[in-house]
Short mmCIF file of C-alpha atoms in Angstrom, two decimals:
data_model
loop_
_atom_site.label_atom_id
_atom_site.label_comp_id
_atom_site.label_asym_id
_atom_site.label_seq_id
_atom_site.Cartn_x
_atom_site.Cartn_y
_atom_site.Cartn_z
CA MET A 98 -178.23 175.81 46.23
CA GLU A 99 -179.15 172.69 44.15
CA ARG A 100 -175.97 172.82 42.15
CA ALA A 101 -173.74 172.58 44.73
CA ALA A 102 -175.08 169.70 46.49
CA ASN A 103 -174.96 167.96 43.07
CA ILE A 104 -171.66 169.01 42.25
CA MET A 105 -170.94 168.11 45.67
CA ALA A 106 -172.26 164.59 44.76
CA GLY A 107 -170.13 164.10 42.02
CA ARG A 108 -166.80 164.84 43.84
CA PHE A 109 -168.27 162.92 46.08
CA LEU A 110 -168.93 159.79 43.70
CA SER A 111 -165.55 160.59 41.50
CA SER A 112 -163.72 160.09 44.73
CA ILE A 113 -164.84 157.00 45.33
CA VAL A 114 -164.58 155.30 41.89
CA PRO A 115 -160.48 154.27 42.42
CA VAL A 116 -161.16 152.08 45.57
CA ALA A 117 -164.49 150.51 43.94
CA PHE A 118 -162.40 149.45 41.45
CA GLY A 119 -160.40 148.40 43.87
CA ILE A 120 -162.43 146.44 45.44
CA LEU A 121 -164.09 145.06 42.61
CA GLY A 122 -160.65 143.78 41.50
CA VAL A 123 -159.89 142.08 44.77
CA LEU A 124 -163.30 140.54 44.47
CA ILE A 125 -163.13 139.22 40.82
CA ALA A 126 -159.77 137.65 41.07
CA ASN A 127 -160.27 136.07 44.47
CA PHE A 128 -163.82 134.45 43.53
CA PRO A 129 -162.62 130.93 44.28
CA ILE A 130 -163.85 129.72 40.77
CA SER A 131 -161.22 129.31 38.05
CA ILE A 132 -162.80 129.36 34.34
CA LEU A 133 -159.07 128.32 33.21
CA GLY A 134 -159.87 124.61 35.64
CA GLY A 135 -156.43 126.41 37.94
CA LEU A 136 -153.71 125.93 34.87
CA VAL A 137 -152.70 129.60 35.84
CA PRO A 138 -153.28 131.61 38.87
CA PRO A 139 -155.57 134.75 38.42
CA ALA A 140 -154.23 138.29 37.25
CA LEU A 141 -154.00 140.50 40.26
CA LEU A 142 -156.62 142.71 38.85
CA VAL A 143 -156.52 144.93 41.99
CA PHE A 144 -153.16 146.12 41.43
CA MET A 145 -154.35 147.82 38.01
CA PRO A 146 -157.23 150.50 39.49
CA LEU A 147 -154.03 150.98 42.34
CA TYR A 148 -151.54 151.68 39.91
CA PHE A 149 -153.12 153.57 37.82
CA TRP A 150 -154.65 155.96 40.12
CA ALA A 151 -151.67 156.16 42.23
CA MET A 152 -149.96 157.52 39.36
CA VAL A 153 -152.72 160.33 37.81
CA ARG A 154 -154.86 161.23 41.17
CA PRO A 155 -152.69 159.88 44.06
CA ASP A 156 -154.70 161.86 46.07
CA LEU A 157 -158.15 159.67 45.37
CA MET A 158 -155.59 155.92 45.90
CA THR A 159 -153.63 157.42 49.19
CA PRO A 160 -150.83 154.58 50.33
CA PHE A 161 -153.85 154.13 53.56
CA TRP A 162 -156.24 152.65 50.50
CA ALA A 163 -153.17 150.78 48.93
CA PHE A 164 -152.49 149.51 52.59
CA VAL A 165 -157.13 148.45 52.89
CA LEU A 166 -156.59 146.79 49.50
CA GLY A 167 -153.15 144.58 50.37
CA ILE A 168 -155.48 143.54 53.38
CA LEU A 169 -158.84 142.72 51.46
CA GLN A 170 -156.07 140.56 49.13
CA ASP A 171 -154.50 139.11 51.79
CA LEU A 172 -158.13 138.65 53.18
CA LEU A 173 -159.37 136.66 50.66
CA SER A 174 -156.54 135.33 49.15
CA GLY A 175 -156.52 132.78 52.10
CA GLY A 176 -152.20 133.85 52.27
CA PRO A 177 -150.60 135.15 55.38
CA ALA A 178 -152.13 138.91 56.73
CA GLY A 179 -150.06 142.05 55.73
CA VAL A 180 -148.20 140.35 52.47
CA TRP A 181 -149.85 141.79 49.85
CA ALA A 182 -150.21 144.89 51.98
CA ALA A 183 -146.57 145.48 51.99
CA SER A 184 -146.35 144.64 48.60
CA PHE A 185 -148.54 147.34 47.22
CA LEU A 186 -147.31 149.79 49.63
CA ALA A 187 -143.61 148.57 47.98
CA ALA A 188 -144.84 149.10 44.71
CA TYR A 189 -146.77 152.30 45.76
CA PHE A 190 -143.55 153.90 46.83
CA LEU A 191 -141.88 152.85 43.52
CA ILE A 192 -145.04 154.76 41.92
CA ASP A 193 -145.16 157.86 43.94
CA ARG A 194 -141.03 158.10 43.69
CA GLN A 195 -141.02 157.83 39.85
CA ARG A 196 -144.63 159.20 39.04
CA ASP A 197 -143.46 161.96 36.51
CA MET A 198 -141.95 159.03 34.29
CA LEU A 199 -144.28 156.90 34.60
CA ALA A 200 -147.52 158.89 33.66
CA GLY A 201 -145.12 160.14 30.87
CA LEU A 202 -144.98 156.53 29.36
CA SER A 203 -147.12 155.75 26.47
CA GLY A 204 -147.73 152.46 24.57
CA ILE A 205 -145.33 149.53 24.99
CA GLY A 206 -143.64 151.89 27.78
CA ALA A 207 -146.56 152.56 29.47
CA VAL A 208 -147.40 148.47 29.72
CA ALA A 209 -143.58 148.23 30.60
CA GLY A 210 -144.01 150.73 33.68
CA PHE A 211 -146.61 148.93 35.20
CA ALA A 212 -144.87 145.41 34.63
CA VAL A 213 -142.24 146.86 36.59
CA ALA A 214 -144.52 148.21 39.18
CA ALA A 215 -146.59 144.74 39.39
CA LEU A 216 -142.82 143.07 39.55
CA THR A 217 -141.93 145.06 42.53
CA ALA A 218 -145.19 144.15 44.25
CA CYS A 219 -144.72 140.35 43.32
CA LEU A 220 -141.08 140.06 44.07
CA THR A 221 -141.97 142.08 47.64
CA ALA A 222 -144.65 139.20 48.10
CA TYR A 223 -142.55 136.81 47.12
CA ALA A 224 -139.36 137.99 49.35
CA ILE A 225 -141.85 137.83 52.37
CA VAL A 226 -143.25 134.39 51.54
CA ALA A 227 -139.75 133.32 51.52
CA VAL A 228 -139.11 134.72 55.23
CA TYR A 229 -142.52 133.98 56.56
CA TYR A 230 -142.15 130.12 55.41
CA TRP A 231 -138.37 130.15 55.88
CA HIS A 232 -138.62 128.11 52.46
CA LEU A 233 -138.00 129.27 48.75
CA PRO A 234 -141.46 128.51 47.14
CA PRO A 235 -141.31 128.05 43.29
CA ALA A 236 -140.90 131.01 41.20
CA ALA A 237 -142.92 129.95 38.00
CA PRO A 238 -146.66 130.54 39.33
CA MET A 239 -145.70 134.35 40.47
CA LEU A 240 -143.91 134.94 37.43
CA LEU A 241 -147.09 133.43 36.06
CA GLN A 242 -149.48 135.58 37.82
CA LEU A 243 -147.38 138.62 36.87
CA ALA A 244 -147.68 137.51 33.38
CA MET A 245 -151.62 137.63 33.62
CA THR A 246 -151.65 140.71 34.95
CA VAL A 247 -149.62 142.91 32.52
CA LEU A 248 -151.65 140.66 29.87
CA PHE A 249 -155.12 141.80 31.49
CA TYR A 250 -153.61 145.74 31.82
CA ILE A 251 -153.30 146.17 28.23
CA PRO A 252 -157.53 146.49 27.82
CA GLY A 253 -157.58 146.91 31.77
CA VAL A 254 -155.76 150.35 31.01
CA VAL A 255 -158.63 151.22 28.41
CA LEU A 256 -161.57 150.44 30.60
CA LEU A 257 -159.49 152.62 33.78
CA GLY A 258 -158.79 155.38 31.06
CA PHE A 259 -162.63 155.31 30.10
CA VAL A 260 -163.69 155.69 33.26
CA HIS A 261 -161.28 157.93 34.47
CA ARG A 262 -162.17 160.36 32.29
CA ARG A 263 -166.04 159.89 32.33
CA LEU A 264 -166.26 159.77 36.10
CA VAL A 265 -163.29 160.74 37.83
CA GLY A 266 -161.18 163.38 35.83
CA PRO A 267 -157.77 164.94 36.70
CA TYR A 268 -157.00 166.74 39.85
CA ARG A 269 -159.10 170.10 40.67
CA SER A 270 -156.03 172.23 41.22
CA GLU A 271 -154.85 171.48 37.53
CA PHE A 272 -158.04 173.25 36.14
CA MET B 121 -152.89 153.88 26.46
CA ALA B 122 -150.77 156.81 26.89
CA ASN B 123 -150.24 157.60 30.09
CA GLY B 124 -148.53 161.29 28.90
CA THR B 125 -151.95 162.73 28.19
CA TRP B 126 -153.06 162.65 32.09
CA LYS B 127 -152.73 165.36 34.33
CA ILE B 128 -151.21 164.23 37.40
CA ALA B 129 -152.39 165.13 40.79
CA ARG B 130 -149.32 166.80 42.68
CA ASN B 131 -150.29 166.45 45.96
CA ARG B 132 -146.91 165.16 47.41
CA SER B 133 -147.50 166.28 50.66
CA GLY B 134 -145.68 163.97 52.98
CA ALA B 135 -146.75 160.84 51.39
CA GLN B 136 -143.61 159.08 52.20
CA LEU B 137 -144.32 159.34 56.02
CA PRO B 138 -147.67 157.51 55.53
CA ILE B 139 -146.41 154.79 53.49
CA ALA B 140 -143.53 154.06 56.06
CA LEU B 141 -145.92 154.21 58.81
CA LEU B 142 -148.47 151.90 57.30
CA ALA B 143 -145.29 149.54 55.81
CA ALA B 144 -144.50 149.06 59.56
CA LEU B 145 -148.06 148.33 60.38
CA ALA B 146 -148.24 145.39 57.47
CA ILE B 147 -144.90 144.26 59.28
CA ALA B 148 -146.61 144.27 62.43
CA LEU B 149 -149.61 142.43 60.67
CA ILE B 150 -147.37 139.72 59.52
CA LEU B 151 -145.91 139.15 62.43
CA ILE B 152 -148.88 138.96 64.28
CA GLY B 153 -150.25 136.44 61.80
CA LYS B 154 -147.21 134.63 61.99
CA ALA B 155 -148.04 134.17 66.00
CA GLN B 156 -151.28 132.24 64.45
CA ASN B 157 -153.63 134.81 65.76
CA PRO B 158 -157.09 133.37 65.11
CA LEU B 159 -158.53 136.90 64.36
CA PHE B 160 -157.83 136.94 60.79
CA ASP B 161 -158.81 133.53 60.29
CA ARG B 162 -162.25 134.04 61.65
CA ALA B 163 -162.73 136.98 59.42
CA ARG B 164 -161.84 134.71 56.49
CA THR B 165 -164.24 132.10 57.65
CA THR B 166 -167.07 134.71 58.19
CA VAL B 167 -166.32 136.08 54.68
CA THR B 168 -166.51 132.32 53.23
CA ASP B 169 -169.48 131.55 55.39
CA TRP B 170 -171.49 134.73 53.86
CA ALA B 171 -170.40 133.92 50.61
CA SER B 172 -171.30 130.63 50.48
CA PRO B 173 -174.63 130.67 49.22
CA VAL B 174 -173.21 132.94 46.32
CA LEU B 175 -170.67 130.59 45.67
CA ARG B 176 -172.98 127.23 44.98
CA ILE B 177 -174.99 129.16 42.89
CA ALA B 178 -172.45 130.69 40.94
CA ARG B 179 -170.66 127.62 40.67
CA ALA B 180 -173.07 125.51 39.35
CA PRO B 181 -172.78 126.45 35.50
CA LEU B 182 -169.78 126.96 35.66
CA ASP B 183 -168.77 123.46 37.00
CA GLY B 184 -168.77 122.19 33.29
CA LEU B 185 -166.95 125.14 32.16
CA ASP B 186 -164.60 124.73 34.66
CA ARG B 187 -164.20 120.91 33.83
CA TRP B 188 -163.91 121.39 30.27
CA MET B 189 -161.31 124.33 30.36
CA GLY B 190 -159.11 122.31 32.62
CA SER B 191 -159.15 119.16 30.16
CA ILE B 192 -158.65 121.01 27.19
CA GLY B 193 -154.72 119.82 27.25
CA GLU B 194 -156.35 116.55 26.79
CA ILE B 195 -158.43 116.81 24.10
CA PHE B 196 -155.19 115.58 21.48
CA SER B 197 -154.44 112.47 23.54
CA VAL B 198 -158.12 111.09 24.19
CA TYR B 199 -157.51 107.63 21.92
CA GLN B 200 -154.26 107.11 23.74
CA GLU B 201 -155.80 107.43 27.33
CA ASN B 202 -158.59 105.27 26.53
CA LEU B 203 -156.01 102.43 24.99
CA ARG B 204 -154.41 103.39 28.55
CA LEU B 205 -157.27 102.92 30.66
CA LYS B 206 -158.47 99.86 29.01
CA ASP B 207 -155.22 98.16 29.79
CA GLU B 208 -155.57 99.83 33.44
CA ASN B 209 -158.52 98.52 33.78
CA ALA B 210 -157.87 94.69 32.82
CA ARG B 211 -154.84 94.48 35.11
CA LEU B 212 -157.16 96.60 38.09
CA ARG B 213 -159.28 93.53 37.62
CA GLN B 214 -157.05 91.22 38.17
CA TRP B 215 -155.93 93.12 41.39
CA ARG B 216 -159.09 93.07 42.70
CA ASN B 217 -159.78 89.47 42.66
CA ALA B 218 -156.15 89.04 44.16
CA ALA B 219 -157.45 91.64 46.84
CA VAL B 220 -160.55 90.07 47.82
CA ALA B 221 -159.25 87.22 48.13
CA LEU B 222 -156.59 88.90 50.46
CA GLU B 223 -158.95 90.29 52.13
CA ASP B 224 -160.85 86.81 53.03
CA ARG B 225 -157.37 85.32 54.02
CA VAL B 226 -157.00 88.24 56.67
CA LYS B 227 -160.56 87.90 58.00
CA ARG B 228 -159.91 84.23 58.81
CA TYR B 229 -156.39 85.33 60.41
CA GLN B 230 -158.27 87.42 62.69
CA LEU B 231 -160.49 85.53 63.81
CA LEU B 232 -158.25 82.94 64.75
CA LEU B 233 -156.19 85.50 66.33
CA ARG B 234 -158.94 86.76 67.86
CA ALA B 235 -157.71 90.21 66.72
CA VAL B 236 -159.32 93.30 67.42
CA PRO B 237 -160.14 95.05 64.26
CA ASP B 238 -159.39 98.81 63.41
CA PRO B 239 -162.10 101.13 64.35
CA LYS B 240 -164.46 102.46 61.40
CA LEU B 241 -163.90 105.99 60.52
CA SER B 242 -166.56 108.30 60.61
CA SER B 243 -166.70 110.67 57.50
CA VAL B 244 -168.57 113.80 56.79
CA MET B 245 -169.31 114.45 52.86
CA ALA B 246 -168.96 117.65 51.44
CA ARG B 247 -169.26 119.49 47.93
CA VAL B 248 -166.17 121.42 47.03
CA ILE B 249 -167.74 125.07 46.29
CA GLY B 250 -164.37 126.74 45.21
CA ARG B 251 -161.11 126.83 44.53
CA SER B 252 -158.30 128.78 45.39
CA ASN B 253 -154.91 128.75 42.99
CA GLN B 254 -152.77 131.70 44.16
CA PRO B 255 -148.84 131.51 43.59
CA PHE B 256 -148.22 130.98 47.12
CA LEU B 257 -151.51 128.93 48.51
CA GLN B 258 -153.14 126.27 47.26
CA THR B 259 -156.64 125.60 48.91
CA MET B 260 -160.18 124.68 48.27
CA ILE B 261 -163.48 125.60 50.23
CA LEU B 262 -166.28 123.39 51.03
CA ASP B 263 -169.98 123.70 51.90
CA ALA B 264 -169.59 122.09 55.40
CA GLY B 265 -168.31 123.49 58.46
CA LYS B 266 -168.26 123.27 62.28
CA ARG B 267 -172.17 122.62 62.27
CA GLN B 268 -171.66 119.60 60.53
CA GLY B 269 -168.76 118.41 62.87
CA ILE B 270 -165.65 119.36 60.65
CA LYS B 271 -162.64 120.29 62.84
CA PRO B 272 -159.18 121.41 61.69
CA GLY B 273 -156.79 119.55 60.90
CA GLN B 274 -159.02 116.69 59.49
CA ALA B 275 -157.71 114.80 56.58
CA VAL B 276 -159.80 115.51 53.33
CA ILE B 277 -159.71 112.58 51.07
CA ASP B 278 -161.63 111.65 47.68
CA ALA B 279 -162.52 108.63 46.15
CA ARG B 280 -158.81 107.72 44.63
CA GLY B 281 -156.82 108.97 47.89
CA MET B 282 -156.03 111.46 50.24
CA ILE B 283 -156.59 115.43 48.93
CA GLY B 284 -155.60 117.68 51.87
CA ARG B 285 -156.54 118.71 55.38
CA ILE B 286 -159.06 121.30 56.84
CA PHE B 287 -157.10 124.44 58.11
CA LEU B 288 -160.09 126.83 59.41
CA ALA B 289 -163.16 125.45 59.71
CA GLY B 290 -166.22 128.20 59.77
CA ASN B 291 -169.32 127.68 60.81
CA TYR B 292 -170.93 126.29 57.11
CA THR B 293 -167.84 126.36 55.40
CA SER B 294 -164.08 125.22 55.66
CA TRP B 295 -160.80 125.65 53.85
CA VAL B 296 -158.66 122.80 52.85
CA ILE B 297 -155.13 123.14 52.75
CA LEU B 298 -154.06 120.99 49.67
CA LEU B 299 -151.33 118.30 49.98
CA THR B 300 -149.29 120.01 47.43
CA ASP B 301 -149.19 123.37 49.44
CA LEU B 302 -146.08 125.25 50.56
CA ASN B 303 -147.13 124.79 54.03
CA SER B 304 -148.45 121.25 53.75
CA ARG B 305 -146.40 118.27 55.74
CA ILE B 306 -147.52 114.76 56.12
CA PRO B 307 -145.99 111.83 58.13
CA VAL B 308 -145.81 109.22 55.70
CA ASN B 309 -145.03 105.52 55.20
CA ILE B 310 -143.58 103.54 52.22
CA GLU B 311 -144.74 100.78 51.74
CA PRO B 312 -143.25 98.10 51.22
CA GLY B 313 -140.37 98.61 53.79
CA ASN B 314 -142.22 100.71 56.30
CA THR B 315 -139.86 103.17 55.94
CA GLN B 316 -140.70 106.82 57.66
CA ALA B 317 -140.62 109.88 55.96
CA ILE B 318 -142.44 113.39 55.96
CA MET B 319 -144.24 114.48 52.77
CA ALA B 320 -143.18 118.14 51.88
CA GLY B 321 -145.47 120.36 49.35
CA ASP B 322 -144.09 122.81 47.33
CA ASN B 323 -146.39 124.27 45.16
CA SER B 324 -145.74 121.88 42.38
CA GLY B 325 -148.25 118.93 41.38
CA ALA B 326 -145.96 116.29 43.33
CA PRO B 327 -144.71 116.82 46.74
CA VAL B 328 -141.35 116.28 47.80
CA LEU B 329 -140.41 113.11 50.37
CA ASP B 330 -138.00 114.05 53.21
CA LEU B 331 -136.75 110.57 54.14
CA LEU B 332 -135.87 110.18 57.75
CA SER B 333 -133.29 107.48 56.88
CA GLN B 334 -130.70 108.99 54.45
CA ARG B 335 -129.67 105.92 53.55
CA VAL B 336 -132.74 104.23 52.33
CA VAL B 337 -133.24 103.63 48.68
CA LEU B 338 -136.68 103.94 47.43
CA LYS B 339 -138.10 102.02 44.46
CA PRO B 340 -140.19 104.20 42.09
CA GLY B 341 -144.03 103.15 42.28
CA ALA B 342 -143.90 102.16 45.91
CA GLN B 343 -146.98 103.14 48.07
CA VAL B 344 -147.12 106.30 49.92
CA VAL B 345 -149.56 105.91 52.80
CA SER B 346 -150.36 108.25 55.93
CA SER B 347 -148.74 107.05 58.71
CA GLY B 348 -151.07 108.21 61.64
CA ASP B 349 -147.75 110.05 63.53
CA GLY B 350 -149.06 112.58 65.92
CA GLY B 351 -152.45 111.39 66.10
CA LEU B 352 -153.95 114.30 63.48
CA LEU B 353 -154.87 111.85 60.55
CA PRO B 354 -155.73 108.10 60.68
CA PRO B 355 -152.88 106.05 59.35
CA GLY B 356 -153.27 103.99 56.38
CA LEU B 357 -154.75 106.69 53.88
CA ALA B 358 -153.65 106.28 50.64
CA ILE B 359 -151.48 109.44 49.04
CA GLY B 360 -149.59 108.29 46.00
CA THR B 361 -147.02 106.72 44.66
CA VAL B 362 -143.13 106.90 45.00
CA VAL B 363 -141.43 108.71 41.61
CA GLU B 364 -137.80 109.32 41.51
CA ASN B 365 -136.83 113.22 40.95
CA SER B 366 -134.59 114.42 37.87
CA THR B 367 -132.06 115.40 40.74
CA GLY B 368 -132.06 112.27 42.70
CA GLY B 369 -134.75 112.78 45.51
CA TYR B 370 -137.73 111.38 45.68
CA ARG B 371 -141.49 112.74 45.20
CA VAL B 372 -144.92 111.54 45.48
CA ALA B 373 -147.68 111.34 42.50
CA LEU B 374 -150.77 111.76 44.10
CA LEU B 375 -153.36 109.41 43.49
CA ALA B 376 -156.18 112.44 44.05
CA ASP B 377 -156.52 115.31 41.82
CA PRO B 378 -157.99 118.05 43.47
CA GLY B 379 -158.91 120.20 40.12
CA ALA B 380 -161.38 116.95 39.56
CA SER B 381 -162.63 116.56 42.70
CA ASP B 382 -166.31 117.50 42.82
CA ASP B 383 -167.66 115.75 46.35
CA VAL B 384 -165.13 114.91 49.19
CA ASN B 385 -165.12 113.03 52.45
CA VAL B 386 -163.62 115.02 55.79
CA VAL B 387 -162.62 112.12 57.93
CA ASP B 388 -163.49 112.63 61.49
CA PHE B 389 -160.30 110.61 63.54
CA LYS B 390 -159.61 111.13 66.91
CA LEU B 391 -156.84 108.81 68.74
CA LYS B 392 -158.92 107.50 72.02
CA THR B 393 -156.80 108.48 74.90
CA GLU B 394 -155.54 105.50 76.68
CA GLN B 395 -157.19 105.00 79.94
CA PRO B 396 -155.30 103.57 82.84
CA PRO B 397 -156.27 100.18 83.90
CA ALA B 398 -158.84 100.35 87.55
CA THR B 399 -157.56 100.70 90.88
CA THR B 400 -157.99 97.58 93.08
CA ALA B 401 -158.64 98.62 96.63
CA ASN B 402 -155.64 96.07 97.50
CA GLU B 403 -153.16 98.62 95.67
CA LEU B 404 -154.51 101.69 97.16
CA PRO B 405 -151.69 103.32 99.82
CA ALA B 406 -153.54 102.96 102.62
CA THR B 407 -154.31 99.30 102.36
CA ALA B 408 -150.80 98.49 101.32
CA ALA B 409 -149.49 99.96 104.31
CA GLY B 410 -151.86 97.61 106.08
CA LEU B 411 -154.31 100.34 107.15
CA PRO B 412 -158.02 99.76 106.51
CA PRO B 413 -159.59 101.31 103.66
CA ALA B 414 -160.92 104.66 103.90
CA ALA B 415 -164.72 104.55 103.67
CA PRO B 416 -166.39 106.22 101.06
CA PRO B 417 -168.28 109.56 102.06
CA GLN B 418 -171.45 109.30 103.45
CA PRO B 419 -174.05 111.25 101.49
CA ALA B 420 -175.29 114.57 102.92
CA PRO B 421 -177.99 114.27 105.67
CA VAL B 422 -181.27 115.50 103.78
CA ALA B 423 -182.10 119.66 105.44
CA ALA B 424 -185.09 119.36 106.99
CA PRO B 425 -188.37 119.78 104.97
CA LEU B 426 -190.13 122.92 105.15
CA ALA B 427 -193.58 122.28 107.23
CA SER B 428 -195.64 123.33 103.77
CA ALA B 429 -193.30 121.18 101.75
CA PRO B 430 -194.15 117.94 100.84
CA ALA B 431 -190.94 114.92 102.22
CA PRO B 432 -188.43 114.20 99.56
CA ALA B 433 -189.03 110.94 97.68
CA VAL B 434 -185.04 110.38 97.44
CA LYS B 435 -183.66 107.95 99.44
CA PRO B 436 -179.80 108.20 100.47
CA THR B 437 -177.79 106.08 98.50
CA PRO B 438 -176.17 103.37 100.33
CA ALA B 439 -172.26 103.02 100.27
CA ALA B 440 -171.12 101.61 97.29
CA PRO B 441 -168.63 98.44 98.04
CA PRO B 442 -165.07 98.77 97.20
CA SER B 443 -164.85 97.99 93.57
CA PRO B 444 -163.82 94.17 92.96
CA PRO B 445 -160.48 93.42 91.11
CA PRO B 446 -161.05 94.00 87.18
CA ALA B 447 -162.98 91.21 85.96
CA LYS B 448 -162.45 88.87 83.14
CA PRO B 449 -163.28 90.28 79.61
CA SER B 450 -167.39 89.78 79.15
CA ALA B 451 -168.57 87.32 76.65
CA ALA B 452 -169.41 89.76 74.82
CA ALA B 453 -166.11 91.45 74.24
CA GLN B 454 -164.33 88.12 73.80
CA GLU B 455 -166.28 86.95 70.78
CA PRO B 456 -164.55 87.37 67.88
CA PRO B 457 -166.19 90.00 65.01
CA THR B 458 -168.55 88.21 63.12
CA SER B 459 -167.23 88.33 59.15
CA ASP B 460 -169.85 88.90 56.21
CA THR B 461 -167.94 86.77 53.93
CA GLY B 462 -169.51 83.57 55.22
CA ASN B 463 -166.46 81.14 54.69
CA GLU B 464 -165.37 80.42 58.27
#
């Protein structure tokens, strides 16, 4: 009985880890203190756990959680509500359709796969903002943010992989 | 980094339907936000109000690091910068002397003309506790909110010039939209010449000048100040100088540096509503028609007091006489403003 309770607790813990990492990413990236003096926009840290677990554990990182993380990102970044929510869903759609291909990538290819998904999210956000304000915003800050995000993904995926192996694990039906 | 080692959860049961539904919800949120729904803004200010103590504590040790990292690019030009600043300082001293003499002369002219001086602007000092440099939004968070009298729309200035405007005010914190932000539009005057224009941010360091008259040719170095049109901002706030764009347009080199400002002032400016002149008894329609003016309403008779209650000590006020024609300005109003220079 006690063992079953432990297993249940462990499963619950593993199920909240992806979303918890997403929320942590939103909080860190939008903490309004820049250690680079505002030279570059902050990396889209929330997108790393979103991409990673939407690819390997879509049962834990569902479209609903992608939407919630997007709303949080909108709320804390100060932008219009719904922009990042829609952008993350667009990227989620891509990941969902190309999951086998993306999960099969390794090395530079894995980073490139992430970059394509992040580019989808950023381009969607750019398009929405352009329509929202009826004015083309400069692309350089968005490209800088994309570059920072991809740069941070290289150490980030190592950490996420470690957490996935230790805390989350593969989907139960795969055993 | 190899993704190939991950076992994928093959749980694709209708994932695309939720995506479509949630995407529709996100678009609905965008449209609601466009309609100025205050719900999201209130949530945002609540979050920053709640997090402001954490921001203040976290900011303290990072302030120095932030400044140091921000000035990395200037390390290699310190000597040249020092020479330039010395030269500028010498020129500014000359300008200061000229300004003092001109200020004195203006005061004397004001005395001669009995001009009413501009009202002094009150301001609230606030500390910057956060900066957000997102791709589509450039903001600052201040540690003063509604409780300190901050209201949306007020101008935010530092010692050098205008930085931006308040766009969200919580109870203890407020968000500033910078002049460089994509959403910023400020009516400005360009001196000399009193040319009117709209200064529009585009997320670059120098906002664009949209001239209201296409035939105007500006000189680089001309001063850009707020025009005060619309009544939201006080006129005459220093903003920057005109620089020529490579494409032939004009931009504004801002005087203030939002990245380096730690303490700012939020200017409380409100245009006084214009009061119509007081109506005299002779101007009333009844009087103009040759009828006697209506008697002012009599006070209601005091109800009979209860037997146990004492009689009220309030006397009914006598009917006020009709208001006299407007008197001449009082002596105090006529008195010219005193000058503190002592040159009169």
